[in-house]
Amino acid sequence: MSKPVRVRFAPSPTGPLHMGGVRTALYNYLFAKKNNGTFIIRIEDTDQTRFVPGAQDYIMESMKWCGIMPTEGPGIGGDFGPYVQSERKELYKPFAEQLVKDEKAYYAFDSATELENVREQAKQMGMPNWQYNSITRSSLRNSLTLPADEVQRLLDSNEPYVIRMKMPRNRDVRLNDIIRGWVVVNTNNLDDKVLFKSDGMPTYHLANVVDDYLMKISHVIRGEEWLPSAPLHYLLYEAFGWDCPEFAHLPLLLRPDGNGKLSKRDGDRLGFPVFPIDWHTSEGELYSGYREKGYHPAAFINMLAFLGWNPGTTQEIFSLEQLTEAFSLDRVSKAGAKFDADKTKWFQQHYLRTTPDIELAMELQGLTSKELSVEKLIEICRLMKERATFVSDILTEGNYLLEQPKVYDAEIISKKWKSETTEYMKDWLIEIEKLQEFTAHNIETAFKDFLASKSVGIGAVLLPFRLLVTGVGMGPGMFEIASFLGKEEVIGRMKSGLSSIESLVK
Ligand code: GLU
């Protein structure tokens, strides 16, 4: 029987969660749900120097907004907690010491200054990339070179030390990544990474492997930037005598032009957010988020799912449940995924159009200070949503449904308001006044009769009519707008529009 699927999203609280991080969380979530597994969040905060207050709450809130909540994690519970590494601090050291005992790791006493000097000397000898590794370790101050009693003395006298991995010499490490296939790295290219730091904290590598083991993680699904660390992690599992989880390294997210990684700074600079929700820095800067820009979380998630994965069909619109059904790691590509801001808007437009009018109306009620009945708001949504991207656009784009226009599109007036137009509009106004039932259908029939009686084409009259009533040259069906506004309002608007425009064209 295969092991139960347990996957984790393991962000470090070093700042707001980038959209790439949300995608990692999403793929973990989808993979867990698809395989009746468990999705866990673990906060990796062993690097105290990079800790940013508020980042953990931001991560949790972002995941909640996206609807991809884990079933184990801080504040959620689970049998494998605590789920914040700094709260597990005490448990890592015995693991590091076990490796020393088994001669897979060693104590290193070299001070920062000593290492700096060695590095400097190497640089002067033409070796700019000096490393603490299987060759250089033999001439440094560690438990492999110092006599045992000296090592004991240093430990007893609380001399600062780190524990380093004893990287084997000249071995090909072979690991089979679900997305990338076989990855082979020779250990001569790897250094003796620090596993345990002099401040008493494990490094990311040790804590990550120990926790994945203790939390019974079956698959490690994470960003490509962690691929270089995977051979070390593989060797750590081997050194402990543990089964290695399966690895899947997700492709990078690239800038829209394909030129390099999508970074934190790109977002607002290129005109779209790269964060799920707004982030306010302690310096008072704002990094904008999709939530505050008005995106529906389902649109955001749908867009993210396609950054690196495709279903193998032409279907593009997926709910979270449908994604869960369709998702598989086999269909995640190796190649970097280009972010496309227009496509993101397209997903959002789709979600807006398919959201029931009553739901949009309720949202709109919170956005306007005007007293409008739900029926009116539903009608406004019905008229405007085809032309909107965000819920708030319905009110801004459709402002003429709420109030009389204050300005009239000057370009349309200069191009389309002919000498006879005013006369046509005055005559059309007389027809409108005669109408009994002011329905879209009745207005349209009367309008067609009017065109016939004047022997003019629709273009010469409909656009001026729209301009008088709405102030602009485009919008939803004009007869529907007129019927929505009501006869009195339309007549009033036409009269004041005519007097404004007459003074303009004189
Ligand atoms: N803490 C790492 C990060 O910040 C996690 C890498 C992993 O998933 O192993 O992305």
Short mmCIF file of C-alpha atoms and ligand atoms in Angstrom, two decimals:
data_model
loop_
_atom_site.label_atom_id
_atom_site.label_comp_id
_atom_site.label_asym_id
_atom_site.label_seq_id
_atom_site.Cartn_x
_atom_site.Cartn_y
_atom_site.Cartn_z
CA MET A 1 0.00 0.00 0.00
CA SER A 2 1.36 3.43 -0.88
CA LYS A 3 1.95 6.00 1.86
CA PRO A 4 -0.87 8.47 2.62
CA VAL A 5 -0.35 11.75 0.79
CA ARG A 6 0.78 14.51 3.12
CA VAL A 7 2.10 17.71 1.60
CA ARG A 8 3.14 20.99 3.09
CA PHE A 9 3.52 24.60 2.10
CA ALA A 10 6.51 25.90 4.03
CA PRO A 11 6.88 29.66 3.65
CA SER A 12 9.39 31.75 5.54
CA PRO A 13 7.82 34.83 7.15
CA THR A 14 10.31 37.19 5.56
CA GLY A 15 7.72 39.46 3.94
CA PRO A 16 4.45 39.31 2.02
CA LEU A 17 3.65 36.17 0.10
CA HIS A 18 4.47 36.61 -3.57
CA MET A 19 2.04 35.28 -6.17
CA GLY A 20 4.58 32.50 -6.91
CA GLY A 21 4.28 31.42 -3.29
CA VAL A 22 0.50 31.34 -3.57
CA ARG A 23 0.84 29.14 -6.64
CA THR A 24 3.06 26.73 -4.66
CA ALA A 25 0.42 26.65 -1.92
CA LEU A 26 -2.32 26.12 -4.52
CA TYR A 27 -0.58 23.18 -6.22
CA ASN A 28 0.05 21.58 -2.83
CA TYR A 29 -3.60 22.08 -1.93
CA LEU A 30 -4.84 20.64 -5.25
CA PHE A 31 -2.48 17.68 -5.07
CA ALA A 32 -3.58 16.88 -1.52
CA LYS A 33 -7.29 17.15 -2.32
CA LYS A 34 -6.97 15.14 -5.51
CA ASN A 35 -5.24 12.32 -3.64
CA ASN A 36 -7.38 12.35 -0.48
CA GLY A 37 -4.35 13.64 1.31
CA THR A 38 -3.57 16.28 3.90
CA PHE A 39 -2.42 19.81 3.18
CA ILE A 40 -0.24 21.34 5.89
CA ILE A 41 1.26 24.77 6.42
CA ARG A 42 4.52 25.04 8.29
CA ILE A 43 6.15 28.36 9.04
CA GLU A 44 9.92 28.22 8.50
CA ASP A 45 11.31 30.98 10.66
CA THR A 46 14.71 29.63 11.65
CA ASP A 47 16.46 32.64 10.14
CA GLN A 48 15.66 35.17 12.84
CA THR A 49 17.54 37.92 11.02
CA ARG A 50 15.04 37.88 8.16
CA PHE A 51 11.90 37.67 10.29
CA VAL A 52 9.29 40.30 9.37
CA PRO A 53 6.47 41.01 11.85
CA GLY A 54 3.04 40.53 10.36
CA ALA A 55 4.23 38.25 7.57
CA GLN A 56 2.78 35.07 9.08
CA ASP A 57 -0.66 36.66 9.52
CA TYR A 58 -0.43 37.97 5.98
CA ILE A 59 0.30 34.47 4.66
CA MET A 60 -2.62 32.95 6.56
CA GLU A 61 -5.01 35.70 5.48
CA SER A 62 -3.97 35.36 1.84
CA MET A 63 -4.63 31.63 1.87
CA LYS A 64 -7.97 32.17 3.49
CA TRP A 65 -8.95 34.73 0.84
CA CYS A 66 -7.93 32.24 -1.87
CA GLY A 67 -9.99 29.51 -0.24
CA ILE A 68 -7.05 27.13 0.05
CA MET A 69 -6.85 26.63 3.77
CA PRO A 70 -4.64 23.84 5.10
CA THR A 71 -5.99 21.27 7.53
CA GLU A 72 -2.91 21.33 9.76
CA GLY A 73 -0.95 24.39 10.75
CA PRO A 74 -0.47 27.18 13.29
CA GLY A 75 -3.80 28.27 14.73
CA ILE A 76 -5.47 25.30 13.01
CA GLY A 77 -4.06 22.35 14.94
CA GLY A 78 -3.02 18.84 13.95
CA ASP A 79 -1.15 15.90 15.42
CA PHE A 80 2.30 16.96 14.24
CA GLY A 81 2.65 20.44 15.75
CA PRO A 82 3.89 22.90 16.60
CA TYR A 83 3.86 24.06 13.01
CA VAL A 84 6.14 27.06 13.51
CA GLN A 85 9.80 26.08 13.51
CA SER A 86 10.92 28.55 16.17
CA GLU A 87 8.47 26.78 18.50
CA ARG A 88 10.18 23.48 17.72
CA LYS A 89 13.64 24.92 18.34
CA GLU A 90 14.66 22.38 20.97
CA LEU A 91 14.12 19.30 18.88
CA TYR A 92 16.65 19.87 16.09
CA LYS A 93 19.94 19.75 17.99
CA PRO A 94 19.82 16.02 18.89
CA PHE A 95 19.34 15.26 15.19
CA ALA A 96 22.39 17.31 14.25
CA GLU A 97 24.41 15.61 17.01
CA GLN A 98 23.28 12.21 15.84
CA LEU A 99 24.81 13.00 12.45
CA VAL A 100 28.07 14.02 14.11
CA LYS A 101 28.11 10.73 16.04
CA ASP A 102 27.50 8.81 12.83
CA GLU A 103 30.35 10.74 11.12
CA LYS A 104 27.98 12.31 8.59
CA ALA A 105 28.52 15.78 10.03
CA TYR A 106 31.13 17.55 12.16
CA TYR A 107 31.70 20.48 14.51
CA ALA A 108 33.41 23.48 12.95
CA PHE A 109 34.96 26.11 15.23
CA ASP A 110 36.27 28.55 12.63
CA SER A 111 35.22 32.09 13.48
CA ALA A 112 33.65 34.43 10.94
CA THR A 113 36.91 36.42 10.77
CA GLU A 114 39.00 33.29 10.21
CA LEU A 115 36.75 32.24 7.35
CA GLU A 116 36.80 35.75 5.92
CA ASN A 117 40.61 35.66 5.87
CA VAL A 118 40.70 32.28 4.15
CA ARG A 119 38.22 33.51 1.59
CA GLU A 120 40.25 36.65 0.98
CA GLN A 121 43.49 34.68 0.52
CA ALA A 122 41.78 32.35 -1.93
CA LYS A 123 40.49 35.33 -3.87
CA GLN A 124 44.00 36.75 -4.13
CA MET A 125 45.17 33.40 -5.47
CA GLY A 126 42.56 33.58 -8.23
CA MET A 127 39.82 31.50 -6.56
CA PRO A 128 36.87 33.86 -6.04
CA ASN A 129 34.39 31.15 -5.09
CA TRP A 130 36.07 29.53 -2.13
CA GLN A 131 33.95 26.95 -0.32
CA TYR A 132 34.10 25.01 2.93
CA ASN A 133 34.06 21.56 1.33
CA SER A 134 35.45 18.03 1.26
CA ILE A 135 38.92 19.36 0.31
CA THR A 136 39.26 22.62 2.22
CA ARG A 137 37.81 21.19 5.46
CA SER A 138 41.09 19.29 6.05
CA SER A 139 42.98 22.54 6.69
CA LEU A 140 40.33 24.23 8.86
CA ARG A 141 39.45 24.16 12.56
CA ASN A 142 36.91 21.39 12.95
CA SER A 143 36.31 18.08 14.70
CA LEU A 144 37.81 16.23 11.72
CA THR A 145 41.18 17.99 11.99
CA LEU A 146 41.49 18.75 15.72
CA PRO A 147 42.38 16.04 18.27
CA ALA A 148 39.37 14.58 20.09
CA ASP A 149 40.35 16.00 23.50
CA GLU A 150 40.75 19.48 22.01
CA VAL A 151 37.29 19.21 20.44
CA GLN A 152 35.87 18.18 23.83
CA ARG A 153 37.66 21.07 25.54
CA LEU A 154 36.25 23.57 23.04
CA LEU A 155 32.75 22.20 23.45
CA ASP A 156 33.04 22.24 27.25
CA SER A 157 34.28 25.81 27.27
CA ASN A 158 31.27 26.91 25.19
CA GLU A 159 33.41 27.95 22.22
CA PRO A 160 30.97 28.96 19.43
CA TYR A 161 30.62 26.29 16.76
CA VAL A 162 28.45 25.24 13.88
CA ILE A 163 27.63 21.73 12.71
CA ARG A 164 28.42 21.13 9.05
CA MET A 165 27.39 18.39 6.68
CA LYS A 166 30.30 16.10 5.79
CA MET A 167 29.66 16.09 2.06
CA PRO A 168 30.92 12.84 0.51
CA ARG A 169 33.65 13.24 -2.10
CA ASN A 170 32.96 12.63 -5.78
CA ARG A 171 29.59 10.94 -5.63
CA ASP A 172 26.82 11.29 -8.17
CA VAL A 173 23.58 12.05 -6.34
CA ARG A 174 20.64 10.96 -8.49
CA LEU A 175 17.14 12.02 -7.70
CA ASN A 176 13.99 11.61 -9.69
CA ASP A 177 11.97 14.81 -9.69
CA ILE A 178 8.31 14.30 -10.68
CA ILE A 179 8.41 17.36 -12.95
CA ARG A 180 12.02 17.38 -14.12
CA GLY A 181 12.88 13.70 -14.32
CA TRP A 182 16.34 12.56 -13.26
CA VAL A 183 18.54 15.21 -11.72
CA VAL A 184 22.17 14.20 -11.25
CA VAL A 185 24.62 16.28 -9.26
CA ASN A 186 28.18 15.40 -8.33
CA THR A 187 28.95 16.08 -4.68
CA ASN A 188 32.25 17.73 -5.64
CA ASN A 189 30.08 20.69 -6.61
CA LEU A 190 28.44 20.88 -3.20
CA ASP A 191 29.85 22.49 -0.09
CA ASP A 192 29.73 21.35 3.54
CA LYS A 193 26.55 23.26 4.32
CA VAL A 194 25.95 24.47 7.87
CA LEU A 195 23.18 22.41 9.45
CA PHE A 196 23.17 23.89 12.90
CA LYS A 197 24.13 27.47 13.69
CA SER A 198 26.13 28.97 16.54
CA ASP A 199 22.96 30.81 17.72
CA GLY A 200 21.45 27.44 18.65
CA MET A 201 19.08 27.36 15.70
CA PRO A 202 19.04 24.82 12.88
CA THR A 203 19.51 26.12 9.34
CA TYR A 204 16.71 25.89 6.84
CA HIS A 205 18.17 22.64 5.43
CA LEU A 206 18.25 20.68 8.67
CA ALA A 207 14.94 21.96 10.02
CA ASN A 208 13.22 21.41 6.68
CA VAL A 209 14.36 17.78 6.37
CA VAL A 210 13.77 16.90 10.03
CA ASP A 211 10.29 18.42 9.95
CA ASP A 212 9.34 16.82 6.65
CA TYR A 213 10.33 13.51 8.22
CA LEU A 214 8.56 14.10 11.55
CA MET A 215 5.45 15.44 9.82
CA LYS A 216 5.41 12.37 7.53
CA ILE A 217 5.53 14.44 4.35
CA SER A 218 5.13 12.22 1.29
CA HIS A 219 5.75 14.79 -1.47
CA VAL A 220 7.78 17.99 -1.40
CA ILE A 221 6.20 20.37 -3.91
CA ARG A 222 8.05 23.69 -4.00
CA GLY A 223 9.55 26.33 -6.28
CA GLU A 224 12.42 25.71 -8.68
CA GLU A 225 14.69 27.95 -6.62
CA TRP A 226 14.97 25.05 -4.15
CA LEU A 227 16.18 22.54 -6.73
CA PRO A 228 19.88 23.23 -5.96
CA SER A 229 19.18 22.29 -2.32
CA ALA A 230 17.49 19.00 -3.20
CA PRO A 231 20.71 16.89 -3.50
CA LEU A 232 21.76 18.02 -0.01
CA HIS A 233 18.31 17.16 1.33
CA TYR A 234 18.48 13.78 -0.39
CA LEU A 235 21.85 13.12 1.29
CA LEU A 236 20.47 14.21 4.65
CA TYR A 237 17.62 11.69 4.39
CA GLU A 238 20.17 9.07 3.50
CA ALA A 239 22.44 10.06 6.39
CA PHE A 240 19.56 9.74 8.84
CA GLY A 241 18.50 6.44 7.27
CA TRP A 242 15.05 7.84 6.40
CA ASP A 243 12.99 7.37 3.25
CA CYS A 244 13.19 10.43 1.04
CA PRO A 245 9.86 12.05 0.08
CA GLU A 246 9.17 12.54 -3.61
CA PHE A 247 10.23 15.88 -5.04
CA ALA A 248 8.41 18.13 -7.48
CA HIS A 249 10.07 21.46 -8.28
CA LEU A 250 7.65 23.93 -9.88
CA PRO A 251 8.67 26.21 -12.76
CA LEU A 252 9.57 29.84 -12.17
CA LEU A 253 7.09 32.63 -12.77
CA LEU A 254 8.48 34.94 -15.43
CA ARG A 255 7.82 38.57 -16.29
CA PRO A 256 5.24 39.16 -19.05
CA ASP A 257 8.02 39.62 -21.65
CA GLY A 258 9.62 36.35 -20.55
CA ASN A 259 12.67 38.29 -19.47
CA GLY A 260 13.63 37.03 -16.04
CA LYS A 261 11.89 36.09 -12.85
CA LEU A 262 8.79 37.98 -11.74
CA SER A 263 10.06 39.80 -8.69
CA LYS A 264 8.44 41.62 -5.81
CA ARG A 265 9.33 44.95 -7.31
CA ASP A 266 7.92 44.19 -10.77
CA GLY A 267 4.31 44.33 -9.69
CA ASP A 268 3.39 47.92 -9.18
CA ARG A 269 6.18 48.96 -11.58
CA LEU A 270 4.67 46.99 -14.49
CA GLY A 271 1.12 47.97 -13.58
CA PHE A 272 -0.29 44.84 -11.94
CA PRO A 273 -0.10 43.40 -8.44
CA VAL A 274 2.25 40.50 -7.65
CA PHE A 275 0.76 39.98 -4.20
CA PRO A 276 -2.55 38.37 -3.29
CA ILE A 277 -3.60 41.10 -0.84
CA ASP A 278 -2.28 44.57 0.04
CA TRP A 279 0.93 44.69 2.08
CA HIS A 280 1.92 47.77 4.03
CA THR A 281 5.61 47.91 4.91
CA SER A 282 6.81 49.32 8.20
CA GLU A 283 8.26 52.23 6.17
CA GLY A 284 4.75 53.14 5.04
CA GLU A 285 5.10 51.73 1.51
CA LEU A 286 2.21 49.88 -0.09
CA TYR A 287 2.56 46.79 -2.28
CA SER A 288 -0.82 46.35 -3.88
CA GLY A 289 -2.77 43.10 -3.88
CA TYR A 290 -5.32 41.42 -6.13
CA ARG A 291 -8.00 41.46 -3.44
CA GLU A 292 -7.95 45.23 -3.03
CA LYS A 293 -7.77 45.77 -6.80
CA GLY A 294 -11.18 44.13 -6.95
CA TYR A 295 -10.31 40.64 -8.21
CA HIS A 296 -12.54 37.74 -7.32
CA PRO A 297 -10.47 35.08 -5.52
CA ALA A 298 -11.79 32.44 -7.91
CA ALA A 299 -10.44 34.43 -10.88
CA PHE A 300 -7.07 34.86 -9.19
CA ILE A 301 -6.86 31.14 -8.41
CA ASN A 302 -7.96 30.14 -11.92
CA MET A 303 -5.25 32.35 -13.41
CA LEU A 304 -2.58 31.04 -11.02
CA ALA A 305 -3.44 27.41 -11.72
CA PHE A 306 -2.57 27.97 -15.37
CA LEU A 307 0.84 29.45 -14.58
CA GLY A 308 2.77 26.23 -15.07
CA TRP A 309 -0.06 23.71 -15.45
CA ASN A 310 -2.63 22.97 -18.14
CA PRO A 311 -5.45 20.45 -18.23
CA GLY A 312 -4.53 19.08 -21.68
CA THR A 313 -7.87 20.31 -23.08
CA THR A 314 -9.11 23.70 -24.28
CA GLN A 315 -11.09 24.34 -21.10
CA GLU A 316 -9.84 27.45 -19.33
CA ILE A 317 -12.49 28.22 -16.75
CA PHE A 318 -12.18 26.07 -13.67
CA SER A 319 -13.68 26.39 -10.22
CA LEU A 320 -11.49 25.29 -7.32
CA GLU A 321 -13.40 21.98 -7.20
CA GLN A 322 -12.90 21.45 -10.91
CA LEU A 323 -9.20 22.23 -10.56
CA THR A 324 -8.98 19.65 -7.80
CA GLU A 325 -10.54 17.09 -10.14
CA ALA A 326 -8.33 17.93 -13.10
CA PHE A 327 -4.99 18.63 -11.42
CA SER A 328 -1.99 16.37 -11.76
CA LEU A 329 1.70 17.01 -11.36
CA ASP A 330 2.35 15.22 -14.70
CA ARG A 331 0.82 18.19 -16.45
CA VAL A 332 3.06 20.75 -14.75
CA SER A 333 5.71 21.99 -17.17
CA LYS A 334 9.42 22.44 -16.60
CA ALA A 335 9.59 25.68 -18.54
CA GLY A 336 9.11 29.00 -16.74
CA ALA A 337 5.55 30.33 -16.88
CA LYS A 338 5.04 33.84 -18.27
CA PHE A 339 2.65 35.98 -16.28
CA ASP A 340 -0.02 37.65 -18.43
CA ALA A 341 -1.83 40.61 -16.87
CA ASP A 342 -4.43 40.80 -19.68
CA LYS A 343 -5.31 37.15 -19.27
CA THR A 344 -5.75 37.75 -15.55
CA LYS A 345 -8.27 40.49 -16.35
CA TRP A 346 -9.98 38.14 -18.78
CA PHE A 347 -10.49 35.58 -15.99
CA GLN A 348 -11.84 38.35 -13.77
CA GLN A 349 -14.27 39.52 -16.46
CA HIS A 350 -15.49 35.99 -16.86
CA TYR A 351 -16.13 35.65 -13.12
CA LEU A 352 -17.97 38.94 -13.04
CA ARG A 353 -20.21 37.87 -15.92
CA THR A 354 -21.05 34.55 -14.39
CA THR A 355 -21.73 35.85 -10.89
CA PRO A 356 -25.52 36.07 -10.31
CA ASP A 357 -26.82 39.66 -10.47
CA ILE A 358 -28.24 39.44 -6.98
CA GLU A 359 -24.76 38.72 -5.56
CA LEU A 360 -23.22 41.60 -7.48
CA ALA A 361 -26.07 43.85 -6.37
CA MET A 362 -25.37 43.05 -2.73
CA GLU A 363 -21.70 43.90 -3.24
CA LEU A 364 -22.62 47.13 -4.99
CA GLN A 365 -24.80 48.15 -2.10
CA GLY A 366 -21.66 48.27 0.03
CA LEU A 367 -19.86 50.40 -2.56
CA THR A 368 -22.34 53.22 -3.06
CA SER A 369 -23.69 55.82 -0.68
CA LYS A 370 -26.77 56.28 -2.84
CA GLU A 371 -30.09 54.88 -1.65
CA LEU A 372 -30.92 52.32 -4.30
CA SER A 373 -33.28 49.40 -4.06
CA VAL A 374 -31.92 45.91 -4.64
CA GLU A 375 -34.19 45.65 -7.71
CA LYS A 376 -32.60 48.78 -9.19
CA LEU A 377 -29.10 47.49 -8.40
CA ILE A 378 -29.88 44.14 -10.03
CA GLU A 379 -31.05 45.99 -13.11
CA ILE A 380 -27.86 48.10 -13.15
CA CYS A 381 -25.75 44.93 -12.90
CA ARG A 382 -27.69 43.30 -15.70
CA LEU A 383 -27.10 46.31 -17.95
CA MET A 384 -23.48 46.96 -17.11
CA LYS A 385 -21.71 43.74 -16.25
CA GLU A 386 -20.79 42.82 -19.81
CA ARG A 387 -18.78 46.03 -19.94
CA ALA A 388 -17.12 45.82 -16.55
CA THR A 389 -14.03 44.03 -15.26
CA PHE A 390 -14.47 44.73 -11.56
CA VAL A 391 -17.64 45.11 -9.52
CA SER A 392 -16.79 48.75 -8.85
CA ASP A 393 -16.62 49.42 -12.63
CA ILE A 394 -20.37 48.81 -12.78
CA LEU A 395 -20.91 52.01 -10.83
CA THR A 396 -18.16 54.07 -12.44
CA GLU A 397 -18.85 52.98 -16.02
CA GLY A 398 -22.59 53.10 -15.46
CA ASN A 399 -22.67 56.33 -13.53
CA TYR A 400 -25.17 57.73 -16.06
CA LEU A 401 -27.68 55.19 -14.78
CA LEU A 402 -27.55 56.96 -11.44
CA GLU A 403 -27.27 60.60 -12.40
CA GLN A 404 -27.67 62.96 -15.30
CA PRO A 405 -24.46 63.53 -17.30
CA LYS A 406 -22.56 66.69 -16.47
CA VAL A 407 -20.42 66.62 -19.59
CA TYR A 408 -21.03 65.42 -23.14
CA ASP A 409 -18.29 63.70 -25.17
CA ALA A 410 -16.82 66.60 -27.14
CA GLU A 411 -15.23 64.41 -29.81
CA ILE A 412 -18.54 62.79 -30.67
CA ILE A 413 -20.24 66.16 -30.81
CA SER A 414 -17.67 67.56 -33.22
CA LYS A 415 -17.71 64.48 -35.44
CA LYS A 416 -21.34 63.39 -35.32
CA TRP A 417 -23.54 66.36 -34.42
CA LYS A 418 -24.63 67.60 -37.83
CA SER A 419 -26.65 70.74 -38.61
CA GLU A 420 -29.88 68.70 -38.80
CA THR A 421 -29.23 66.62 -35.66
CA THR A 422 -30.81 69.05 -33.21
CA GLU A 423 -34.00 69.07 -35.27
CA TYR A 424 -34.14 65.28 -35.34
CA MET A 425 -33.69 65.13 -31.59
CA LYS A 426 -36.44 67.67 -30.96
CA ASP A 427 -38.83 65.65 -33.14
CA TRP A 428 -37.83 62.41 -31.47
CA LEU A 429 -38.50 63.99 -28.11
CA ILE A 430 -42.07 64.70 -29.23
CA GLU A 431 -42.47 61.02 -30.11
CA ILE A 432 -41.15 60.00 -26.72
CA GLU A 433 -43.61 62.26 -24.97
CA LYS A 434 -46.43 60.46 -26.74
CA LEU A 435 -45.37 57.03 -25.51
CA GLN A 436 -47.65 55.35 -23.01
CA GLU A 437 -45.84 52.32 -21.70
CA PHE A 438 -42.15 53.13 -21.49
CA THR A 439 -40.71 49.66 -22.12
CA ALA A 440 -37.55 48.99 -24.12
CA HIS A 441 -39.64 47.23 -26.73
CA ASN A 442 -42.10 50.13 -27.12
CA ILE A 443 -39.32 52.70 -27.31
CA GLU A 444 -37.56 50.67 -29.96
CA THR A 445 -40.71 50.29 -32.07
CA ALA A 446 -41.43 54.01 -31.83
CA PHE A 447 -37.82 54.75 -32.74
CA LYS A 448 -38.00 52.58 -35.86
CA ASP A 449 -41.25 54.25 -36.93
CA PHE A 450 -39.60 57.59 -36.38
CA LEU A 451 -36.62 56.61 -38.58
CA ALA A 452 -39.01 55.49 -41.31
CA SER A 453 -41.02 58.69 -41.16
CA LYS A 454 -37.87 60.76 -41.51
CA SER A 455 -36.20 58.43 -44.00
CA VAL A 456 -32.95 58.52 -42.03
CA GLY A 457 -30.58 55.74 -41.04
CA ILE A 458 -30.23 54.59 -37.47
CA GLY A 459 -26.68 55.99 -37.16
CA ALA A 460 -27.79 59.58 -37.61
CA VAL A 461 -30.20 59.46 -34.69
CA LEU A 462 -29.33 56.74 -32.20
CA LEU A 463 -25.89 58.08 -31.25
CA PRO A 464 -27.15 61.63 -30.61
CA PHE A 465 -29.98 60.17 -28.52
CA ARG A 466 -27.43 58.19 -26.48
CA LEU A 467 -25.24 61.23 -26.09
CA LEU A 468 -28.09 63.37 -24.75
CA VAL A 469 -29.14 60.76 -22.23
CA THR A 470 -25.77 59.34 -21.12
CA GLY A 471 -23.15 61.89 -22.15
CA VAL A 472 -21.07 59.17 -23.86
CA GLY A 473 -21.02 57.32 -27.14
CA MET A 474 -21.03 53.72 -25.93
CA GLY A 475 -22.87 51.54 -23.51
CA PRO A 476 -25.49 48.84 -23.22
CA GLY A 477 -28.67 48.84 -25.37
CA MET A 478 -30.00 52.40 -25.54
CA PHE A 479 -33.67 51.39 -25.36
CA GLU A 480 -32.98 49.39 -22.23
CA ILE A 481 -31.17 52.33 -20.67
CA ALA A 482 -34.09 54.61 -21.51
CA SER A 483 -36.63 52.22 -20.06
CA PHE A 484 -34.50 51.83 -16.90
CA LEU A 485 -34.35 55.60 -16.42
CA GLY A 486 -38.07 56.15 -17.07
CA LYS A 487 -39.91 58.55 -19.33
CA GLU A 488 -39.68 61.69 -17.16
CA GLU A 489 -35.96 61.30 -16.61
CA VAL A 490 -35.26 60.68 -20.31
CA ILE A 491 -37.29 63.72 -21.34
CA GLY A 492 -35.56 65.88 -18.74
CA ARG A 493 -32.13 64.69 -19.81
CA MET A 494 -32.86 65.23 -23.49
CA LYS A 495 -33.98 68.78 -22.85
CA SER A 496 -30.99 69.77 -20.77
CA GLY A 497 -28.66 67.87 -23.12
CA LEU A 498 -30.07 69.74 -26.07
CA SER A 499 -29.61 73.12 -24.48
CA SER A 500 -26.00 72.31 -23.44
CA ILE A 501 -25.12 70.96 -26.86
CA GLU A 502 -26.88 73.75 -28.73
CA SER A 503 -24.73 76.27 -26.94
CA LEU A 504 -21.65 74.19 -27.78
CA VAL A 505 -22.33 73.80 -31.51
CA LYS A 506 -23.47 77.36 -32.15
N1 GLU B 1 11.10 27.93 3.68
C1 GLU B 1 11.30 27.70 2.27
C2 GLU B 1 10.71 28.91 1.56
O1 GLU B 1 10.66 29.93 2.12
C3 GLU B 1 10.60 26.43 1.87
C4 GLU B 1 11.26 25.62 0.84
C5 GLU B 1 10.64 24.24 0.83
O2 GLU B 1 9.43 24.16 0.55
O3 GLU B 1 11.33 23.29 1.13
O4 GLU B 1 10.30 28.88 0.43
#
